[in-house]
mmCIF file of C-alpha atoms in Angstrom:
data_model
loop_
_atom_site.group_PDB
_atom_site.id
_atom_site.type_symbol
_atom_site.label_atom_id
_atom_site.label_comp_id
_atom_site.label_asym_id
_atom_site.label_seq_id
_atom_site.Cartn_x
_atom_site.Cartn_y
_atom_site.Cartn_z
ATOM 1 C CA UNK A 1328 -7.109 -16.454 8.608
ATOM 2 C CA UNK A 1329 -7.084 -13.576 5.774
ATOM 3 C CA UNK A 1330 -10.407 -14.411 4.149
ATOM 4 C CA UNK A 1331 -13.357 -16.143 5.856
ATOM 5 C CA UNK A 1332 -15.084 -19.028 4.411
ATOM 6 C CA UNK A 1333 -18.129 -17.030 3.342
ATOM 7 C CA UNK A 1334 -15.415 -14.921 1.423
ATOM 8 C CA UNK A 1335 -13.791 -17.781 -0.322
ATOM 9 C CA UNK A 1336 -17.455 -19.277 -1.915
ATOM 10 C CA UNK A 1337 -17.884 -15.665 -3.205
ATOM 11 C CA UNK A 1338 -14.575 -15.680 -4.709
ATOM 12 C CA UNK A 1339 -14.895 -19.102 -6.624
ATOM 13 C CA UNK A 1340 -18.020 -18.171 -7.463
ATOM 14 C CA UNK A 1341 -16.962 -14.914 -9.025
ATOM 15 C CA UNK A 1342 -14.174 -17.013 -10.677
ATOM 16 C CA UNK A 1343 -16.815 -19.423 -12.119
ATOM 17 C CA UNK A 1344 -18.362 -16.603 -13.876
ATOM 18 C CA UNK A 1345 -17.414 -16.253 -17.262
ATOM 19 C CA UNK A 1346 -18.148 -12.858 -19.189
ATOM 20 C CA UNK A 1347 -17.803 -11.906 -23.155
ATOM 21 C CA UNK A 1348 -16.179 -8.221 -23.508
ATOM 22 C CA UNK A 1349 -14.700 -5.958 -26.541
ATOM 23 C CA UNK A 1350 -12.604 -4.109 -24.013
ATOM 24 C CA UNK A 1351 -9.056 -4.330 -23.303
ATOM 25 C CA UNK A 1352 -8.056 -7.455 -21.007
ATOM 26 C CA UNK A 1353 -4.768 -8.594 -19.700
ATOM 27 C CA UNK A 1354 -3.835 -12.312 -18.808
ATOM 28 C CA UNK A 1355 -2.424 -11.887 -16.131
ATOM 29 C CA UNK A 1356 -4.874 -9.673 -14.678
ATOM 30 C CA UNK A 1357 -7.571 -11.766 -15.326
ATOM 31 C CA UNK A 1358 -5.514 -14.565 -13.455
ATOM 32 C CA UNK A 1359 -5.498 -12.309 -10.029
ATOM 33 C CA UNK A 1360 -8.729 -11.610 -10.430
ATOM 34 C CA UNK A 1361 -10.951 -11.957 -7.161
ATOM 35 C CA UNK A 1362 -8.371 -13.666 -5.601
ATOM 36 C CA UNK A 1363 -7.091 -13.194 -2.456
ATOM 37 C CA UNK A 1364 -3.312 -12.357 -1.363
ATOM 38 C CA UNK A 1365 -2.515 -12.807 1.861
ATOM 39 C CA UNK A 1366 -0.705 -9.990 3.798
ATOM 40 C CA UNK A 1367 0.458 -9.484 7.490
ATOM 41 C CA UNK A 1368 -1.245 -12.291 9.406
ATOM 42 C CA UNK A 1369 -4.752 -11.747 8.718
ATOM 43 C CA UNK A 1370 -4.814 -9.247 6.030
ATOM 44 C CA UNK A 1371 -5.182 -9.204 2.400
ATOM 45 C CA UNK A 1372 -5.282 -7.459 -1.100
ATOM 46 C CA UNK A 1373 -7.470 -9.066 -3.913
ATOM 47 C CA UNK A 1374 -8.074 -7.086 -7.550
ATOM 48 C CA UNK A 1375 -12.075 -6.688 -7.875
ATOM 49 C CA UNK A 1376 -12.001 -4.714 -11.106
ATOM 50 C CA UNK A 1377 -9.550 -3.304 -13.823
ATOM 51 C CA UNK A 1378 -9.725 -0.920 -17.143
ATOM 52 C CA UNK A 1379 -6.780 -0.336 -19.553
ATOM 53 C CA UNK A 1380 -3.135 -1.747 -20.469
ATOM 54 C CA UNK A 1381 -0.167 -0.470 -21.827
ATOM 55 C CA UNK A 1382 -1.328 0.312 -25.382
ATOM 56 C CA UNK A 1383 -4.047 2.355 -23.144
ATOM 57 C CA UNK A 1384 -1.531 4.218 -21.850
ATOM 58 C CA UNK A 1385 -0.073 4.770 -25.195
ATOM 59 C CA UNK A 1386 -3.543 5.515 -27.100
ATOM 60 C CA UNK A 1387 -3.952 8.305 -24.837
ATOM 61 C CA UNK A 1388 -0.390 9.716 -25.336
ATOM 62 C CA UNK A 1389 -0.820 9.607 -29.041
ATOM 63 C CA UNK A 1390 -4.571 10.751 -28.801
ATOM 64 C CA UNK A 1391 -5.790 8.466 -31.741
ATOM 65 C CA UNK A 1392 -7.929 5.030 -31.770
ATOM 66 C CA UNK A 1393 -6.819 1.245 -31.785
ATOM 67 C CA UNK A 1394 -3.299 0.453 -30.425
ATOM 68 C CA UNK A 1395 -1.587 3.775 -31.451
ATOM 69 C CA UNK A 1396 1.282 2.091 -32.490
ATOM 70 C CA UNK A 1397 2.721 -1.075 -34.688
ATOM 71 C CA UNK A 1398 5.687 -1.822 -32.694
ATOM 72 C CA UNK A 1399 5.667 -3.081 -29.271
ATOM 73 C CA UNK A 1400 9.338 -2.083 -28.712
ATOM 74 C CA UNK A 1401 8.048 1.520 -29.979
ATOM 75 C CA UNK A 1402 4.871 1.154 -26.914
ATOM 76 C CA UNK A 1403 8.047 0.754 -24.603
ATOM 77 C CA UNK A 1404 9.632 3.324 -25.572
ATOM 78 C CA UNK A 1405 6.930 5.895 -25.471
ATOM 79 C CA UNK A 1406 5.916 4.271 -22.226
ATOM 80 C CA UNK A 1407 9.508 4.902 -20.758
ATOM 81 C CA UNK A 1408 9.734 8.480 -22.495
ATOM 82 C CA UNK A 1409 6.665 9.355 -20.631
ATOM 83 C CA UNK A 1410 8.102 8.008 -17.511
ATOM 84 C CA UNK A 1411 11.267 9.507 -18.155
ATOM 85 C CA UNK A 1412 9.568 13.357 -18.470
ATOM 86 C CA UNK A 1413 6.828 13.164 -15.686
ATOM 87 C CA UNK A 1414 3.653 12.625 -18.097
ATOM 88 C CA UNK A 1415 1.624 11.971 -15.700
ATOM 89 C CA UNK A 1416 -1.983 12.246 -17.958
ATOM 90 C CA UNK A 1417 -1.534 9.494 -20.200
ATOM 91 C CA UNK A 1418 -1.007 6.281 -17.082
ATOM 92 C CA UNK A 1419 -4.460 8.237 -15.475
ATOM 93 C CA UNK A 1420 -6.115 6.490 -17.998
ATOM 94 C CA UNK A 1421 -5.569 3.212 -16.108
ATOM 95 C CA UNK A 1422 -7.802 1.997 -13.001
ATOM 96 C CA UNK A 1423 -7.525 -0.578 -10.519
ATOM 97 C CA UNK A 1424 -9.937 -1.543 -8.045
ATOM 98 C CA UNK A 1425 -8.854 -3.314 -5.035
ATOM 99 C CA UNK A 1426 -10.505 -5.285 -1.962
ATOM 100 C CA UNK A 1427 -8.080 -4.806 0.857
ATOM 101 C CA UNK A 1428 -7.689 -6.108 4.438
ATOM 102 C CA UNK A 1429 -5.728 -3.865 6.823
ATOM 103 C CA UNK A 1430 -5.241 -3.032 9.994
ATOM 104 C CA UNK A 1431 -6.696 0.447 11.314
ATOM 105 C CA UNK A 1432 -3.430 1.818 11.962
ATOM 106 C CA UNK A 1433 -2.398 1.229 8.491
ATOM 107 C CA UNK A 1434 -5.250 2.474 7.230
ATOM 108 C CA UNK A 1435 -4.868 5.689 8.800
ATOM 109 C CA UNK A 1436 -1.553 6.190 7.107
ATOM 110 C CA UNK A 1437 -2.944 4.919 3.411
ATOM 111 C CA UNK A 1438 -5.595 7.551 3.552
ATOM 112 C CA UNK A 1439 -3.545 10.323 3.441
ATOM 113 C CA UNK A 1440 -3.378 9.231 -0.504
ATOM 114 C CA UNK A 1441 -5.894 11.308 -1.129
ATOM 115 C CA UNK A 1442 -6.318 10.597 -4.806
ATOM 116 C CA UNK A 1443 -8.268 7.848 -4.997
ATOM 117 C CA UNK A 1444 -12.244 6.457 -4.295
ATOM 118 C CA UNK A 1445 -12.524 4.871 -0.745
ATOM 119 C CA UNK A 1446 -15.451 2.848 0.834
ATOM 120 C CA UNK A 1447 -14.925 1.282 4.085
ATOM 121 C CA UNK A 1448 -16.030 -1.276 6.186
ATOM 122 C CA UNK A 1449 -18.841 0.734 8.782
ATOM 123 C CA UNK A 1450 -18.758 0.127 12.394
ATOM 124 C CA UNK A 1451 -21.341 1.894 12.830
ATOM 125 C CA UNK A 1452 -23.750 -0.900 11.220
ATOM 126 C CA UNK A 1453 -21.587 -3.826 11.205
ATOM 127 C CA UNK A 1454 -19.861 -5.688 14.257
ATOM 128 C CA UNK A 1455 -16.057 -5.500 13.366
ATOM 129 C CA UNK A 1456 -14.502 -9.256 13.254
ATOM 130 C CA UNK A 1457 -11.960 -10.532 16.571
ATOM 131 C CA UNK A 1458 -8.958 -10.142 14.546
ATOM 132 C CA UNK A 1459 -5.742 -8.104 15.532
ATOM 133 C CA UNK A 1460 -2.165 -7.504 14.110
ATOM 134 C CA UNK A 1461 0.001 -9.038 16.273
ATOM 135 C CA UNK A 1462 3.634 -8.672 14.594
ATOM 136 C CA UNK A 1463 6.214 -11.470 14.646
ATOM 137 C CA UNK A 1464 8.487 -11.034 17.099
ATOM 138 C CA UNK A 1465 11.899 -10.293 14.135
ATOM 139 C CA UNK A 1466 9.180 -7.510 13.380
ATOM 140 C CA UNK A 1467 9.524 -5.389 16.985
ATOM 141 C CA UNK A 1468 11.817 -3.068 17.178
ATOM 142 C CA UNK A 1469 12.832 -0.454 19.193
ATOM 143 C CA UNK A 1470 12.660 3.410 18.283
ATOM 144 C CA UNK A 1471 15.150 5.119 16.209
ATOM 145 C CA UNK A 1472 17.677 7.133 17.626
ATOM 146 C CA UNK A 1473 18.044 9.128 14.309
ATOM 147 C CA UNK A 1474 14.670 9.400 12.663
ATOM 148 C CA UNK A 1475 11.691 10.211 14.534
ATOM 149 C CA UNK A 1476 9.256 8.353 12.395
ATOM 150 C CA UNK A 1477 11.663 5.378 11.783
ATOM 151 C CA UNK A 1478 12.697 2.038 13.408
ATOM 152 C CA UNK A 1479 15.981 1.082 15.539
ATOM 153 C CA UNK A 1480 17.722 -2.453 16.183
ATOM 154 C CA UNK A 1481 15.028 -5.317 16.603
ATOM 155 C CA UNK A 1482 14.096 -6.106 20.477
ATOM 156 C CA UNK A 1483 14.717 -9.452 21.590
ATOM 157 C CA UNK A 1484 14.639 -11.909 24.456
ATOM 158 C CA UNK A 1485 12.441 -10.878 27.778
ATOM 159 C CA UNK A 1486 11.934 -7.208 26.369
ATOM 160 C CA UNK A 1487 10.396 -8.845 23.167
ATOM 161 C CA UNK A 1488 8.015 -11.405 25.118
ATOM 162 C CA UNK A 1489 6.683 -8.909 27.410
ATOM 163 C CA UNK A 1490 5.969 -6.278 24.054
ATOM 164 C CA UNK A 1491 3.966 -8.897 22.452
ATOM 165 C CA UNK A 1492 2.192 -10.123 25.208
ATOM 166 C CA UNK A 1493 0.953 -6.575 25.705
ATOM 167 C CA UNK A 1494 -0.496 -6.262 22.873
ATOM 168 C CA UNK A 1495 -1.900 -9.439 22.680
ATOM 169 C CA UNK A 1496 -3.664 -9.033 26.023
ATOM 170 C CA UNK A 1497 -4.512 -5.065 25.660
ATOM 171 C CA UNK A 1498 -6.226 -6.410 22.294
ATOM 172 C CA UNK A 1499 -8.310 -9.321 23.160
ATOM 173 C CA UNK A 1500 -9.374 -6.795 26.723
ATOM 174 C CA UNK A 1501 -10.829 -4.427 24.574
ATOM 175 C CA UNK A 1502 -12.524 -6.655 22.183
ATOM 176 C CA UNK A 1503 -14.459 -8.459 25.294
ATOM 177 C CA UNK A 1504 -15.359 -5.342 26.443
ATOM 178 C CA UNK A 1505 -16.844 -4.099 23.025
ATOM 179 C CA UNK A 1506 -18.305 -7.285 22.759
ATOM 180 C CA UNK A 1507 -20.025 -6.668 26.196
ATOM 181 C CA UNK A 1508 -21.025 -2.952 25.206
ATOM 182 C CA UNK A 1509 -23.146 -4.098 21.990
ATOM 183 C CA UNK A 1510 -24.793 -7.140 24.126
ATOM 184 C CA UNK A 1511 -28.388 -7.593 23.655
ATOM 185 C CA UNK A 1512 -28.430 -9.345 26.941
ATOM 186 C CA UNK A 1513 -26.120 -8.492 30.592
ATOM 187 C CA UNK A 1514 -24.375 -11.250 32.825
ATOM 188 C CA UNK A 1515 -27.613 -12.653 34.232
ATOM 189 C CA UNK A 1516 -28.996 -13.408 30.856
ATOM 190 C CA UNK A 1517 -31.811 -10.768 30.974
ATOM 191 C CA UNK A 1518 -32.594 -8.449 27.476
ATOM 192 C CA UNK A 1519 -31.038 -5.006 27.661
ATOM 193 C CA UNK A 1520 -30.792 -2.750 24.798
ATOM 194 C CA UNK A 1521 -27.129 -2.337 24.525
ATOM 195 C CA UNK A 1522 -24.454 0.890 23.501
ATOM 196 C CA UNK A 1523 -25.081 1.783 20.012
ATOM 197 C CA UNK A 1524 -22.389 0.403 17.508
ATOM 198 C CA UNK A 1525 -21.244 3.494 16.860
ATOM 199 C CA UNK A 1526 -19.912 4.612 20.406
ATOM 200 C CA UNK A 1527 -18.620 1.312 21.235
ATOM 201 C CA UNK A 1528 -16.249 1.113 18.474
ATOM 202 C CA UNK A 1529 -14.384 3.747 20.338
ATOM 203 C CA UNK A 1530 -13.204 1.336 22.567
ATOM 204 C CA UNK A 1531 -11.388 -0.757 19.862
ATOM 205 C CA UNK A 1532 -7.464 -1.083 19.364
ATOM 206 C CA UNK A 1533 -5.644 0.632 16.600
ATOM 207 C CA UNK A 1534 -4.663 -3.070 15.300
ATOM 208 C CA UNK A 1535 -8.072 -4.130 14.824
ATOM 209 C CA UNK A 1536 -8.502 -5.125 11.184
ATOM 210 C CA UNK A 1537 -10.488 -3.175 8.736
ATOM 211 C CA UNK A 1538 -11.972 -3.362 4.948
ATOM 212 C CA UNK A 1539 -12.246 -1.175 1.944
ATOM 213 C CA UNK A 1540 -12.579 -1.229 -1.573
ATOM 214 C CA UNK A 1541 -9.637 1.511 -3.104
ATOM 215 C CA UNK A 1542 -10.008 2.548 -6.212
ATOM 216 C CA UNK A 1543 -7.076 4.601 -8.150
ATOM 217 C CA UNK A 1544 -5.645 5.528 -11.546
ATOM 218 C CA UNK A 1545 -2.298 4.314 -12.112
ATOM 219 C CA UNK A 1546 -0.897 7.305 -12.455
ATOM 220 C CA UNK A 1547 -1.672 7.827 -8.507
ATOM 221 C CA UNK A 1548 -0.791 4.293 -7.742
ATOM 222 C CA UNK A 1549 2.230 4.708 -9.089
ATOM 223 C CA UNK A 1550 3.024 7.800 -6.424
ATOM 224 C CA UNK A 1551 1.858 5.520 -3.793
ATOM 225 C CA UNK A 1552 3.631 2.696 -4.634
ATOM 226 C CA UNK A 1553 6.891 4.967 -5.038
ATOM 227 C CA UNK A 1554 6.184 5.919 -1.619
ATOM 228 C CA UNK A 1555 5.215 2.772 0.488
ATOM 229 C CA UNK A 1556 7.235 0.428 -1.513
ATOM 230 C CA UNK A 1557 10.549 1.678 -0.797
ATOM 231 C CA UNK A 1558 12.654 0.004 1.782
ATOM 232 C CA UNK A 1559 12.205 3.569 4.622
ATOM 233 C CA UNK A 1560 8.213 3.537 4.522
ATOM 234 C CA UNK A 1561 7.167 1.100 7.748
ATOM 235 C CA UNK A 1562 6.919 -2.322 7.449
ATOM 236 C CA UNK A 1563 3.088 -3.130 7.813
ATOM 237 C CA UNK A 1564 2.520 -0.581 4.601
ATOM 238 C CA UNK A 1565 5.359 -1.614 2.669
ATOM 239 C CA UNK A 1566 4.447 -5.656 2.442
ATOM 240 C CA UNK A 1567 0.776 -4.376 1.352
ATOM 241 C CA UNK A 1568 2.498 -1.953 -1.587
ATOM 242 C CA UNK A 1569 5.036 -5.253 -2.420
ATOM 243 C CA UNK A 1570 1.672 -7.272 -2.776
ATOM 244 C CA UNK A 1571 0.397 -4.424 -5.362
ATOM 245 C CA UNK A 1572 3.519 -4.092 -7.278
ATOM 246 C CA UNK A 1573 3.826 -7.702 -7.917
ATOM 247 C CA UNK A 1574 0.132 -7.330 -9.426
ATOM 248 C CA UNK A 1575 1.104 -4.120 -11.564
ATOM 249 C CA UNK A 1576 3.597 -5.559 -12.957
ATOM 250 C CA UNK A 1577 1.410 -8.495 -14.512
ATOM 251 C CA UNK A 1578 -0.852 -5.985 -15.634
ATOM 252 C CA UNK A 1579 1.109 -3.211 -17.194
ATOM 253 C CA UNK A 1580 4.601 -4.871 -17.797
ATOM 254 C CA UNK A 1581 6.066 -2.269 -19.791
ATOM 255 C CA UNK A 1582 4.889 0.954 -17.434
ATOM 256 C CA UNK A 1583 5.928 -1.228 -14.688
ATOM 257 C CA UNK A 1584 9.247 -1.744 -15.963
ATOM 258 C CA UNK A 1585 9.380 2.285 -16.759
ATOM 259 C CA UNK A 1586 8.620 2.942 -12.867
ATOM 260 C CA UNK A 1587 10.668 0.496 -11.671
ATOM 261 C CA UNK A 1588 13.615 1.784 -13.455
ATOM 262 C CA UNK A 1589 12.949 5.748 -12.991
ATOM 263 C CA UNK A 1590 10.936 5.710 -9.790
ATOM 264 C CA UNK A 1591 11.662 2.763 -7.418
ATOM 265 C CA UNK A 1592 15.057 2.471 -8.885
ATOM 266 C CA UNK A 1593 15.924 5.646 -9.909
ATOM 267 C CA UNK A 1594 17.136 8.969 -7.416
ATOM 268 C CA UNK A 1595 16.692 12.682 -7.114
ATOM 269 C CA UNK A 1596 19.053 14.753 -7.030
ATOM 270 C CA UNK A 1597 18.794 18.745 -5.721
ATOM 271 C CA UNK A 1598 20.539 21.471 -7.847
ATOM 272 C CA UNK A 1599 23.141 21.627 -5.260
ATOM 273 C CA UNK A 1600 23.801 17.502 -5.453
ATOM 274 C CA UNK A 1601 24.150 17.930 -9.049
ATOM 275 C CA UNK A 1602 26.820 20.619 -9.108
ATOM 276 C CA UNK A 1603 28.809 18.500 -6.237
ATOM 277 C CA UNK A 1604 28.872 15.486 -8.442
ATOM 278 C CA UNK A 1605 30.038 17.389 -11.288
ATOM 279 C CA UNK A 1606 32.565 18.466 -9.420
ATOM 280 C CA UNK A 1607 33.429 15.218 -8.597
ATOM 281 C CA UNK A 1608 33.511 14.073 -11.693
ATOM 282 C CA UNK A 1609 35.827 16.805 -12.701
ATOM 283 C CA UNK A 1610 38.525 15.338 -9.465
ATOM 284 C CA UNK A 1611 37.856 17.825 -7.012
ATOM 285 C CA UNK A 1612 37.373 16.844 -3.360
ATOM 286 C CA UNK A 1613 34.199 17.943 -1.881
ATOM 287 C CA UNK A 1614 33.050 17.376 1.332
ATOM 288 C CA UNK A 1615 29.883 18.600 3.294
ATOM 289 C CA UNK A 1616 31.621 21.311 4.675
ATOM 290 C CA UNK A 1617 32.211 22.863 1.442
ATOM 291 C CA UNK A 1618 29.336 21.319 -0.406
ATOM 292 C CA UNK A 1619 26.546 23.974 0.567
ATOM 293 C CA UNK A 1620 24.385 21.230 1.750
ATOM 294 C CA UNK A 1621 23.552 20.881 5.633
ATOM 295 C CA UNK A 1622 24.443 17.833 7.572
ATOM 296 C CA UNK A 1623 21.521 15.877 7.013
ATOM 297 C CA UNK A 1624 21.519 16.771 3.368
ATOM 298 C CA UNK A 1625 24.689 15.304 2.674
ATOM 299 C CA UNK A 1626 24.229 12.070 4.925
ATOM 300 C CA UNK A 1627 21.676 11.440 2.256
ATOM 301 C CA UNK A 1628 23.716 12.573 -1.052
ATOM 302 C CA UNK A 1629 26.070 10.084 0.463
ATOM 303 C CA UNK A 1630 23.892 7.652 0.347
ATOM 304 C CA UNK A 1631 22.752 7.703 -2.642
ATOM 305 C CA UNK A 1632 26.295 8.186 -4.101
ATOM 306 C CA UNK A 1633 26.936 4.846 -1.512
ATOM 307 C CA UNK A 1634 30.167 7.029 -0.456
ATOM 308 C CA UNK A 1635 31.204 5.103 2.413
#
């Protein structure tokens, strides 16, 4: 289950708890508040905390106090101008802070954001729960034969079966055995002191199931988000950075929309794409050979042309 019952008082208690503030708050922020969104099959993201909007965004553009502006349609457009240009200052003044539920391996790959405030769950004091990513079997798949870090056609059948029953039974091994380590008591029932937390947890699978709290400007989230949410990051990151986006965008619409448009939607070119495509545009046939690019550089001006 994503949140324990313990976890679900706290949260309508949290949600009970009404507060009078001067600051900035968002409707639909307030609506995801505290609550829990379920992710992979026992993980979760949940919004503990908040500060700033758009006209935030735009105060801090315009340096001055109050909204900055009269004209919502002119907060867009400054919004999207700052997009546009790579002014990165004014969305820092944005935070979100997030309760998230993820699986070690995943976790090891979201750290490498290095830009934001991280407190995890310690196994060195706490006993970590008996909960493991195990990942539907459309979700296997074998490796690619073109990218080293990427994903080939899905396994299936026999092949598939065995996979998952691996790591089902490799999982639940080392948990008993962890479980055994930290024992206050042996076999027979008789007190021994048992391996400290902090060695045992050695023992533990990479799809064991951790907790922090990550805390970022939205400035940085943005870069993650432009990272992880596009359709090459891996799977298990990608459905936590879809959970995210879909809470961005009730909380700053308008930058939203501006990333969405130039980051997730948008491409980069390289000096040499931009002079093939003029000279495309200008009728000339250019192919890779004359192009200056290497192969794997134009497989991927290709695609983003969607030559076929």
């Amino acid at each position: 289950m994503p949140i324990s019952p313990e976890q679900a008082q706290e949260i309508d208690e949290l949600r009970a708890t009404q507060t009078q503030t001067l600051r900035a708050t968002v409707p639909g922020m307030e609506a995801h508040l505290y609550k829990a969104i379920p992710v992979l099959d026992h993980g979760f993201v949940r919004v503990i905390d908040y500060m700033g909007d758009d006209s935030a965004i735009c105060q801090a553009a315009r340096v001055s106090y109050g909204k900055g502006t009269k004209s919502v349609q002119n907060d867009e457009g400054l919004i999207r101008y700052l997009m546009r240009h790579w002014h990165s200052t004014p969305f820092e003044m944005c935070e979100i802070k997030l309760h998230v539920k993820l699986p070690v391996f995943v976790a090891r790959q979201w750290i490498r954001h290095r830009t934001a405030n991280v407190n995890e769950y310690s196994a060195r004091y706490s006993i970590l729960d008996r909960e493991f990513y195990i990942p539907a079997p459309e979700d296997l798949a074998a490796q690619s034969v073109v990218n080293n870090q990427g994903r080939g056609e899905a396994l299936s059948g026999d092949e598939a079966a065995r996979v998952l029953r691996y790591l089902q039974d490799d999982a639940t091994r080392a948990y008993d055995h962890y479980e055994e380590m930290i024992s206050e008591t042996n076999s027979d029932g008789d007190a021994q002191q048992g391996l400290a937390r902090e060695l045992a947890r050695m023992n533990l699978p990479a799809n064991i199931y951790t907790q922090w709290y990550w805390k970022v400007d939205l400035h940085n989230l943005f870069h993650f988000l432009r990272l992880r949410a596009d359709k090459h990051a891996q799977y298990e990151i990608r459905v936590y950075a879809d959970a995210i986006c879909d809470v961005v965008k009730d909380w700053v619409p308008a930058a939203y929309g501006a990333f969405e448009d130039y980051r997730l939607g948008g491409v980069q070119l390289s000096g040499k794409g931009v002079e093939c495509l003029r000279r495309m545009l200008a009728g000339e046939v250019v192919t890779q050979e004359n192009s200056g690019m290497s192969k794997g550089e134009w497989r991927e001006f290709e695609g983003v042309l969607n030559i076929p």
